[in-house]
Coordinates of C-alpha atoms in Angstrom, one line a residue:
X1 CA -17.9 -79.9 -12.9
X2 CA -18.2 -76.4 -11.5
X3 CA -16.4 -73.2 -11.9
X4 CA -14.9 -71.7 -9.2
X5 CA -16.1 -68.6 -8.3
X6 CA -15.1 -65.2 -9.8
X7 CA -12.0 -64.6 -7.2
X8 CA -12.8 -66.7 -4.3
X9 CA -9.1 -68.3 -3.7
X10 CA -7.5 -65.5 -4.5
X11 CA -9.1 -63.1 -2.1
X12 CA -10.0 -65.3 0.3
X13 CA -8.6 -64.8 4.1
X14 CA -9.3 -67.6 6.2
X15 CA -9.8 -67.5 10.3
X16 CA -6.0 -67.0 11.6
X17 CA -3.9 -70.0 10.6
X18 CA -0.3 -71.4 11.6
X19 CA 1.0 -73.0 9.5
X20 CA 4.5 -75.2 9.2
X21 CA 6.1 -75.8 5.7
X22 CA 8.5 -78.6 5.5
X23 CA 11.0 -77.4 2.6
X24 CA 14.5 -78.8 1.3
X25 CA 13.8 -76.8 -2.1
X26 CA 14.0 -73.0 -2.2
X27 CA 12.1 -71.8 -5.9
X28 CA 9.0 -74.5 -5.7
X29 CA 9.0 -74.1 -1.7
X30 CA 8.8 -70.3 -2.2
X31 CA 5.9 -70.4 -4.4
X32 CA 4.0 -72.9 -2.4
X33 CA 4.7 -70.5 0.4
X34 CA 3.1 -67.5 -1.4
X35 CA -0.2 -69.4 -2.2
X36 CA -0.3 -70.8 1.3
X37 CA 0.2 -67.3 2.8
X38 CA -2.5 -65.7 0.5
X39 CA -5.2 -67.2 1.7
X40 CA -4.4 -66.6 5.3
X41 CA -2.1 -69.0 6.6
X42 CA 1.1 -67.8 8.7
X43 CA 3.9 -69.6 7.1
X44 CA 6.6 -70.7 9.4
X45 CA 9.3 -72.7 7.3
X46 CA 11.6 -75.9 8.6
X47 CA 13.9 -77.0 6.4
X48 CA 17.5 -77.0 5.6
X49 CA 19.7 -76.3 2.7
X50 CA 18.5 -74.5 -0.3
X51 CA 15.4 -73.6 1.2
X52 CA 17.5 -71.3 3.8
X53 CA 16.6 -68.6 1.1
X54 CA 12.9 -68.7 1.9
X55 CA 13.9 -66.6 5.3
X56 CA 14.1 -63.8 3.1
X57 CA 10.4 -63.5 1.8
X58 CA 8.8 -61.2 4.0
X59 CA 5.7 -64.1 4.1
X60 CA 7.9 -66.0 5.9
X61 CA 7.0 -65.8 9.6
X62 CA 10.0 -67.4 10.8
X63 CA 12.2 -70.2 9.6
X64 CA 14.1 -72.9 11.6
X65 CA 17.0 -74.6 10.5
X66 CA 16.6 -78.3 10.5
X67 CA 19.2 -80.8 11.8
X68 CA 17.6 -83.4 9.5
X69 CA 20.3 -85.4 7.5
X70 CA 18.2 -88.4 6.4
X71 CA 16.6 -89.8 9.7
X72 CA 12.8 -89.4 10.0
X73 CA 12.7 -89.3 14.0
X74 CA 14.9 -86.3 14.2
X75 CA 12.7 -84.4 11.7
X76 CA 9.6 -85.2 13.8
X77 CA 11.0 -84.3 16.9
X78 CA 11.7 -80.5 15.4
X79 CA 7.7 -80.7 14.0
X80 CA 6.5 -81.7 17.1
X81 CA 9.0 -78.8 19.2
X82 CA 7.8 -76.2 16.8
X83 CA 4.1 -77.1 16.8
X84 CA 3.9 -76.1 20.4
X85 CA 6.1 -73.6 20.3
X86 CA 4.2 -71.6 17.4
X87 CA 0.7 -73.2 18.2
X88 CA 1.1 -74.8 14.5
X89 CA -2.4 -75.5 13.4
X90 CA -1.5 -77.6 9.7
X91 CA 1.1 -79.1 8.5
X92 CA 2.4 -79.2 4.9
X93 CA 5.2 -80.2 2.5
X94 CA 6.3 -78.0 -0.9
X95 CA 9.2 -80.1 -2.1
X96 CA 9.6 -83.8 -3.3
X97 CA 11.6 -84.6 -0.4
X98 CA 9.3 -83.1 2.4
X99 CA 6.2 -85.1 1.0
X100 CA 7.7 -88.5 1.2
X101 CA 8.5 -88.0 4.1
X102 CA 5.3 -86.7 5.4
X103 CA 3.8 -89.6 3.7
X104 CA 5.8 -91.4 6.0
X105 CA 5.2 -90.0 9.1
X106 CA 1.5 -88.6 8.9
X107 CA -0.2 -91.3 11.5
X108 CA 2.3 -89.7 13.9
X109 CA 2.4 -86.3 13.3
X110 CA 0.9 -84.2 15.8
X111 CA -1.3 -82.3 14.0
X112 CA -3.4 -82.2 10.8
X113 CA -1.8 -82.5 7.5
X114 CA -2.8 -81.2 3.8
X115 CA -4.0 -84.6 2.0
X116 CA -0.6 -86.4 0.6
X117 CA 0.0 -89.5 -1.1
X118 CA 0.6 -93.2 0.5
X119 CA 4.0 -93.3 0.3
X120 CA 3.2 -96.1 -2.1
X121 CA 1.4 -94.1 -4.6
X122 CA 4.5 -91.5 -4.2
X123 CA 7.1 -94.0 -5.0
X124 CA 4.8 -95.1 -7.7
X125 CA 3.8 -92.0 -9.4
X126 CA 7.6 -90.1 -8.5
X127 CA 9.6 -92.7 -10.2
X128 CA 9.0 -92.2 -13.9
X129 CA 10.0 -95.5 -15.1
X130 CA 7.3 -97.3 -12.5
X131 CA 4.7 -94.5 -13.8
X132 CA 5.4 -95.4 -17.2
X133 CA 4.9 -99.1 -16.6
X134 CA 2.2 -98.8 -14.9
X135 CA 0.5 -96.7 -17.0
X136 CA 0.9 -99.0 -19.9
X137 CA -0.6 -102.0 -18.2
X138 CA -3.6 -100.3 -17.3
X139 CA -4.7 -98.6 -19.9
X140 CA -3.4 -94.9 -19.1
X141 CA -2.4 -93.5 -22.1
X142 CA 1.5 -92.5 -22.3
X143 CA 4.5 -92.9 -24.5
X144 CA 5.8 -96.1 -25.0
X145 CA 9.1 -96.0 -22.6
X146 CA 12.4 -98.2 -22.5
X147 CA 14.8 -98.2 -19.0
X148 CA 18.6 -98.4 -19.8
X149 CA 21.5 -98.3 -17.1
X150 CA 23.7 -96.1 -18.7
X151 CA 24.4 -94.1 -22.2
X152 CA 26.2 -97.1 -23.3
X153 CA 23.3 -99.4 -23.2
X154 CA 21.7 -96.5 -25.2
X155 CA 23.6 -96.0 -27.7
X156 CA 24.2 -99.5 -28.6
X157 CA 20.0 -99.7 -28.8
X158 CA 20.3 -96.8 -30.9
X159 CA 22.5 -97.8 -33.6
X160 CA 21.2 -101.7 -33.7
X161 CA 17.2 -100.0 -34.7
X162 CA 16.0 -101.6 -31.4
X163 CA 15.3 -97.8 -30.7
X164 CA 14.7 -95.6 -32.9
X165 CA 14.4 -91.6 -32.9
X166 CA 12.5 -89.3 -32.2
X167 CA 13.5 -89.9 -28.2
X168 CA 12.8 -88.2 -24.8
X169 CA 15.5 -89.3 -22.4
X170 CA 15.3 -88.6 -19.1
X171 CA 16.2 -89.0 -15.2
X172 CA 14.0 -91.1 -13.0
X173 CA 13.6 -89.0 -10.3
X174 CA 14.5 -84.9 -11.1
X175 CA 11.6 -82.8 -12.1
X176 CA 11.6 -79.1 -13.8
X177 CA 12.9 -80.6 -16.9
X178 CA 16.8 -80.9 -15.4
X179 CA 18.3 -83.3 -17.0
X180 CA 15.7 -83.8 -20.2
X181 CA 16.9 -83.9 -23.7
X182 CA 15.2 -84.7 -27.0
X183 CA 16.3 -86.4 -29.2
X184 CA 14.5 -85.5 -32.6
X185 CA 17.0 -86.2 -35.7
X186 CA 20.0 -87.9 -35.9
X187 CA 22.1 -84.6 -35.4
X188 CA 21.3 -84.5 -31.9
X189 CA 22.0 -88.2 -31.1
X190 CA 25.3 -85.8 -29.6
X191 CA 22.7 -84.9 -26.6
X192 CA 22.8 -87.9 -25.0
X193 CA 26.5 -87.4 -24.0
X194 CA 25.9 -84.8 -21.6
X195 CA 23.3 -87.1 -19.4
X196 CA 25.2 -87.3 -15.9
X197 CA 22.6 -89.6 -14.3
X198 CA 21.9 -93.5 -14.5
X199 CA 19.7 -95.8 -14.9
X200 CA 17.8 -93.2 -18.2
X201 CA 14.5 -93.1 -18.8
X202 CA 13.4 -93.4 -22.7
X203 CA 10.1 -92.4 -24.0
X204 CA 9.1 -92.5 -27.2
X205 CA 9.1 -88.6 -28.3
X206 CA 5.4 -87.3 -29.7
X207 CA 5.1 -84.2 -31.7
X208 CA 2.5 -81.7 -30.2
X209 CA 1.7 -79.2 -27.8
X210 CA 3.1 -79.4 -24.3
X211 CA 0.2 -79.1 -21.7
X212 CA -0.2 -79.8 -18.2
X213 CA -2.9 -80.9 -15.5
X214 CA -2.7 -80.0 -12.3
X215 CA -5.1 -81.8 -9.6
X216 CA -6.4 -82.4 -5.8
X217 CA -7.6 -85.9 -5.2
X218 CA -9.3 -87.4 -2.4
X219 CA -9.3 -91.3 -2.3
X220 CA -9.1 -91.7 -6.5
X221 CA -11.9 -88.8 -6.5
X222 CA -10.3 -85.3 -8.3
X223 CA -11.8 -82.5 -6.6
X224 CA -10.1 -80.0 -8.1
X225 CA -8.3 -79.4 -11.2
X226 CA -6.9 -76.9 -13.9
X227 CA -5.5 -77.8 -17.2
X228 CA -2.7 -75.6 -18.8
X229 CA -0.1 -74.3 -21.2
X230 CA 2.3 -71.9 -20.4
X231 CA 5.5 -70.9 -22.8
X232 CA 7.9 -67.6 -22.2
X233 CA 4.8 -65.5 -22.6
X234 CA 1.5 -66.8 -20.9
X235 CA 0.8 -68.6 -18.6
X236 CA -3.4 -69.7 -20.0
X237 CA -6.0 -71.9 -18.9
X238 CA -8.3 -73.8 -20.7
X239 CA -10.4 -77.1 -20.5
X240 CA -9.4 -80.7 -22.2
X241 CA -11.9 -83.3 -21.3
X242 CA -9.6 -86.4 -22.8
X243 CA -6.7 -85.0 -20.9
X244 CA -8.9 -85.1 -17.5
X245 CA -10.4 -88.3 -18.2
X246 CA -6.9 -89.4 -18.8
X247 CA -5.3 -88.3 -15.6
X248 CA -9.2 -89.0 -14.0
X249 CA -8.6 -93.2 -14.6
X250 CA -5.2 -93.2 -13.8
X251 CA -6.4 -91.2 -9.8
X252 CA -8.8 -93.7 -9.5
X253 CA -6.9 -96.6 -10.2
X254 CA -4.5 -96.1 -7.7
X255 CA -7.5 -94.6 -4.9
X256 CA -4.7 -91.1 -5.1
X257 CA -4.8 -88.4 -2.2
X258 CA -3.4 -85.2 -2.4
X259 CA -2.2 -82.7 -5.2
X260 CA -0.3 -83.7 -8.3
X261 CA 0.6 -82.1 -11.5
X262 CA 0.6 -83.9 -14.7
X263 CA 3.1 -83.0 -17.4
X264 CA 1.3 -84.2 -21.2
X265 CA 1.8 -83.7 -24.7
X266 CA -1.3 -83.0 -26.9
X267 CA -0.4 -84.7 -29.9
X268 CA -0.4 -83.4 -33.9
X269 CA -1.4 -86.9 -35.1
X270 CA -3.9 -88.0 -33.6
X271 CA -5.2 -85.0 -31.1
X272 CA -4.9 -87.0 -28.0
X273 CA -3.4 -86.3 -24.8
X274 CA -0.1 -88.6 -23.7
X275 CA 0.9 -88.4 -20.1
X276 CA 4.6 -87.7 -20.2
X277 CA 5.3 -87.8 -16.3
X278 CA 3.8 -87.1 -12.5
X279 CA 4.5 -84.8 -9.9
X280 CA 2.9 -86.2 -7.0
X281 CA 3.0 -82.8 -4.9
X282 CA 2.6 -79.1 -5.7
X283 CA 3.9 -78.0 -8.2
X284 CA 5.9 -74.4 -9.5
X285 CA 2.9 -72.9 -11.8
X286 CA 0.6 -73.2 -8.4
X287 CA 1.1 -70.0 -8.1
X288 CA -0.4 -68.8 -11.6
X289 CA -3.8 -70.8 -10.6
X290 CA -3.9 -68.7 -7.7
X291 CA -3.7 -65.7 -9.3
X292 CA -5.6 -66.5 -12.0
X293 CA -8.4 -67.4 -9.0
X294 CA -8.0 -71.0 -8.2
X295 CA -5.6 -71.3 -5.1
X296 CA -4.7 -75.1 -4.6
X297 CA -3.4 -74.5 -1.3
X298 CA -6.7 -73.2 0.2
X299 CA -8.5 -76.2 -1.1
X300 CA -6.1 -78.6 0.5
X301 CA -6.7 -76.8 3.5
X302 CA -10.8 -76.6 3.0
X303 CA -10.7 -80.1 2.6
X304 CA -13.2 -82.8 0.3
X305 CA -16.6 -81.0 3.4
X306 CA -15.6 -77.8 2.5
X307 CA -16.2 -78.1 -1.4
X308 CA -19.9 -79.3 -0.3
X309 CA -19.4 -82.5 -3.3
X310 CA -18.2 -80.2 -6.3
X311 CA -15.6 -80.3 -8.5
X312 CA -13.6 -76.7 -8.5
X313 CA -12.0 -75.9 -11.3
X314 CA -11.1 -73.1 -14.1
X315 CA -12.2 -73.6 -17.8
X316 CA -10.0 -70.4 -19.0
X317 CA -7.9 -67.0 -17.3
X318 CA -4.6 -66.1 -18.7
X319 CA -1.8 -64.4 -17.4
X320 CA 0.7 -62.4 -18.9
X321 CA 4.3 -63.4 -17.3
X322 CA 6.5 -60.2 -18.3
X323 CA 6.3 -57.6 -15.6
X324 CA 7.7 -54.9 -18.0
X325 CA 4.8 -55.3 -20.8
X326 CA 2.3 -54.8 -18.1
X327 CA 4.2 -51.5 -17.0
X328 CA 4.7 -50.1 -20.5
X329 CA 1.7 -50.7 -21.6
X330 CA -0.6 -51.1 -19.4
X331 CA -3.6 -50.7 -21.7
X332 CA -3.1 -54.2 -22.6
X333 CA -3.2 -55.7 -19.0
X334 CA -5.6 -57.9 -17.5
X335 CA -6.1 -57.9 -13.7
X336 CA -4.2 -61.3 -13.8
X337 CA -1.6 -59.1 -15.3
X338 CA -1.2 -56.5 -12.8
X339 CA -1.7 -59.2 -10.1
X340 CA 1.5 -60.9 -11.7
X341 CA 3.1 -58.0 -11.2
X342 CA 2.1 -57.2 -7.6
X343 CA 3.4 -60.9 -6.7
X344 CA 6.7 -60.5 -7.8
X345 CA 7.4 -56.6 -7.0
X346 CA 5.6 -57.3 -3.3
X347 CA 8.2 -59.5 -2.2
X348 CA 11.4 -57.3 -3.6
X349 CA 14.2 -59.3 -1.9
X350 CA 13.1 -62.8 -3.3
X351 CA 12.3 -61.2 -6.5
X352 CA 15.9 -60.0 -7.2
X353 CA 17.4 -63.5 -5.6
X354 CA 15.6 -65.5 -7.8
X355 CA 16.2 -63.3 -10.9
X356 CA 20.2 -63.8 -10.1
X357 CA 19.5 -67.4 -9.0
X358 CA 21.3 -67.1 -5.9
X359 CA 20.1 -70.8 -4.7
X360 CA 20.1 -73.8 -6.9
X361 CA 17.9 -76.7 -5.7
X362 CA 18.2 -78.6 -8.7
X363 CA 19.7 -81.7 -7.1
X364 CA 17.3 -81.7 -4.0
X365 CA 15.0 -85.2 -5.0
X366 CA 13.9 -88.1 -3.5
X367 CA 16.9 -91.0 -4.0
X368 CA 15.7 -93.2 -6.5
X369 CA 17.1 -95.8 -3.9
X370 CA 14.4 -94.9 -1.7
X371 CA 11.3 -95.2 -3.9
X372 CA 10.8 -98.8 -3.6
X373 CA 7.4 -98.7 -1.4
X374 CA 5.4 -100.1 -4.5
X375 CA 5.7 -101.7 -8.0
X376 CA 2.3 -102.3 -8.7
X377 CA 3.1 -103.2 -12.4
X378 CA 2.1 -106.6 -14.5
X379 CA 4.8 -109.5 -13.6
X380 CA 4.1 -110.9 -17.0
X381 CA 5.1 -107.6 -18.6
X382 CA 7.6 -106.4 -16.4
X383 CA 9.3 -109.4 -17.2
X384 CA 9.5 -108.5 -20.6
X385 CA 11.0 -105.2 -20.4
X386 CA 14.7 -104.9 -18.5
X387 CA 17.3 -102.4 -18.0
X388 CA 19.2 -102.7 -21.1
X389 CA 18.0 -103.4 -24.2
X390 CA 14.9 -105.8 -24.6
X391 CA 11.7 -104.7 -26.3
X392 CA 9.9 -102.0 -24.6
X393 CA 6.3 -102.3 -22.9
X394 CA 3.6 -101.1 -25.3
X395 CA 5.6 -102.4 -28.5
X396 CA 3.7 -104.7 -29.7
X397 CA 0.2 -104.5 -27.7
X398 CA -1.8 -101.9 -29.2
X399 CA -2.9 -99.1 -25.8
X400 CA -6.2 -100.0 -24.6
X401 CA -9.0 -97.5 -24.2
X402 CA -12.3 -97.3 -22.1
X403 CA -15.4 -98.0 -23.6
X404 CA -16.6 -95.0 -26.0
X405 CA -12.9 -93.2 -26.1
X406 CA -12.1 -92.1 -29.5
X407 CA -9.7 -93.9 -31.3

């Protein structure tokens, strides 16, 4: 692996690019956006509800409403109307929504695209009860997991020992966290009643730290990567070799192109790393790698011929996420720091919309209706493990590692 160089994404400005964003989203859109536009690209935006906010980021060249309601051939006829207008040079999604259906349009787009997922691999990956499966039968290490259709089907689980606490319950399909609860000790068993989504996820809940992994594959190959933790203070880099080698058999396995972002908990017992969930697209904290000098976007945009065969990544960089410590005492700050700072106060309009969240994009996801490309799970286990209340995969088989892994 090899260290990115000093600034190199952050700094760099590329021969003049146009570039079309596909957005449904407006917060993980408008960040995508930014680390698009700072290396270069011009941003012009097509997209429709929430993402309507993005016209007011001044690195927004011009955005286009789209009459998209669901059908695929009206969305490539604005893509293809716009790519001559504007003289669109790449095209690239920022939301869950505008990469599947990329994915499943890319041998007809026009123009290049950023590397996405198969819209196999998305479906796979996206739905969290198909990840976890997955995972399980292949050796990938995660929580053991449970599917149930509604809180009913939970609750009975719950109070015959089928299930037992500490629980992660979850939607199949939502990412950011909407919609997660955990379930620790019996006095929050009340949680559960608030879920407003069906089927529910279940993972068994592991005590630890809460990291993350973001990558950019190539045909099962990473080719860049950046492992983090972030909480209400710092956003910080730093390297976990189990956690990459984790996420690293899990790329090949399915041959994965394009970005994704791995949620993980390092865990207190036995100092492994558990996949919790994918993202199989960019991701909010891409803009945090950027500024701490590895810009995701660019790379997807150099391409596997422009890394010349290495593996970019960032073993460490932290960055301070509270604009007013910076200001008042600015002795303290770091460059990241200051260039936090800059990225929020440089784009004043946005800055104050998101502060009074003046768009919520929490329902925008892919149906879990839709994801049903691929199940590439084990018949024999699947069969095992239902909607309701039989055993769980992983129960009884103990989670098998590659040769040499630590126990």
């Amino acid at each position: 692996m090899s260290r990115a160089r000093g600034d190199r994404a952050v700094i760099a400005r590329r021969a003049a690019v146009n570039g079309l964003m596909i957005a449904f989203a407006f917060t993980l859109p408008y960040h995508v956006l930014r680390t698009a536009a700072a290396c270069g690209v011009r941003v012009y935006v097509l997209g429709n509800g929430a993402s309507r906010g993005l016209r007011m980021s001044r690195y927004c060249r011009a955005y286009r409403e789209s009459r998209f309601d669901g059908e695929a051939e009206r969305l490539l006829a604005e893509i293809r109307e716009l790519v001559a207008l504007h003289a669109i040079d790449v095209i690239f999604p920022s939301d869950d929504v505008s990469t599947r259906l990329l994915a499943t349009l890319r041998d007809r787009l026009p123009i290049r695209c950023t590397p996405i997922p198969a819209v196999a691999d998305f479906d796979l990956l996206n739905d969290k009860w198909n990840f976890t499966r997955f995972c399980l039968n292949h050796g990938v290490r995660v929580p053991q997991g449970w599917l149930f259709d509604d809180v009913a089907g939970l609750r009975q689980a719950l109070d015959s020992g089928e299930v037992r606490l500490p629980i992660t319950v979850k939607p199949l399909n939502r990412s950011g966290g909407i919609g997660v609860f955990h379930v620790r000790d019996p006095g929050e068993i009340g949680l559960i009643d608030a879920v407003d989504y069906c089927p529910i996820l279940v993972q068994r809940h592991i005590g630890g730290e809460t990291i993350g992994i973001s990558v950019l594959c190539e045909r099962g190959r990473i080719l860049a990567h950046a492992t983090q933790r972030r909480d209400a203070v710092r956003f910080q880099l730093f390297a976990n070799p189990d956690l990459l080698d984790n996420v690293g058999r899990l790329a090949a396995l399915i041959g994965y192109t394009g970005p994704a972002n791995f949620d993980a908990v390092l865990a207190d017992e036995d100092g492994l790393s558990y996949i919790v969930e994918c993202n199989p697209r960019f991701w909010y904290t891409i803009y945090l790698s950027m500024i701490a000098g590895l810009n995701f976007v660019d790379l997807a945009l150099t391409g596997p011929s422009g890394l010349a065969g290495e593996t970019a990544t960032l073993d460490s960089g932290e960055v301070r996420l509270s604009c007013w410590n910076t200001v008042t005492r600015p002795w303290r700050a770091s460059r990241f720091d200051w260039r936090f700072v800059f990225y929020d106060l440089s784009d004043p309009i946005v800055y104050m919309m998101q502060r009074a969240k003046s768009y919520d994009d929490s329902d925008v996801a892919v149906p879990v209706a839709q994801m049903t490309a691929c199940d590439r799970t084990d018949p024999s286990a699947a069969s095992r493990t239902t909607r309701a209340s039989n055993r769980p995969l992983g129960q009884f088989a103990p989670l098998q590692r590659a040769p040499g892994e630590a126990p």
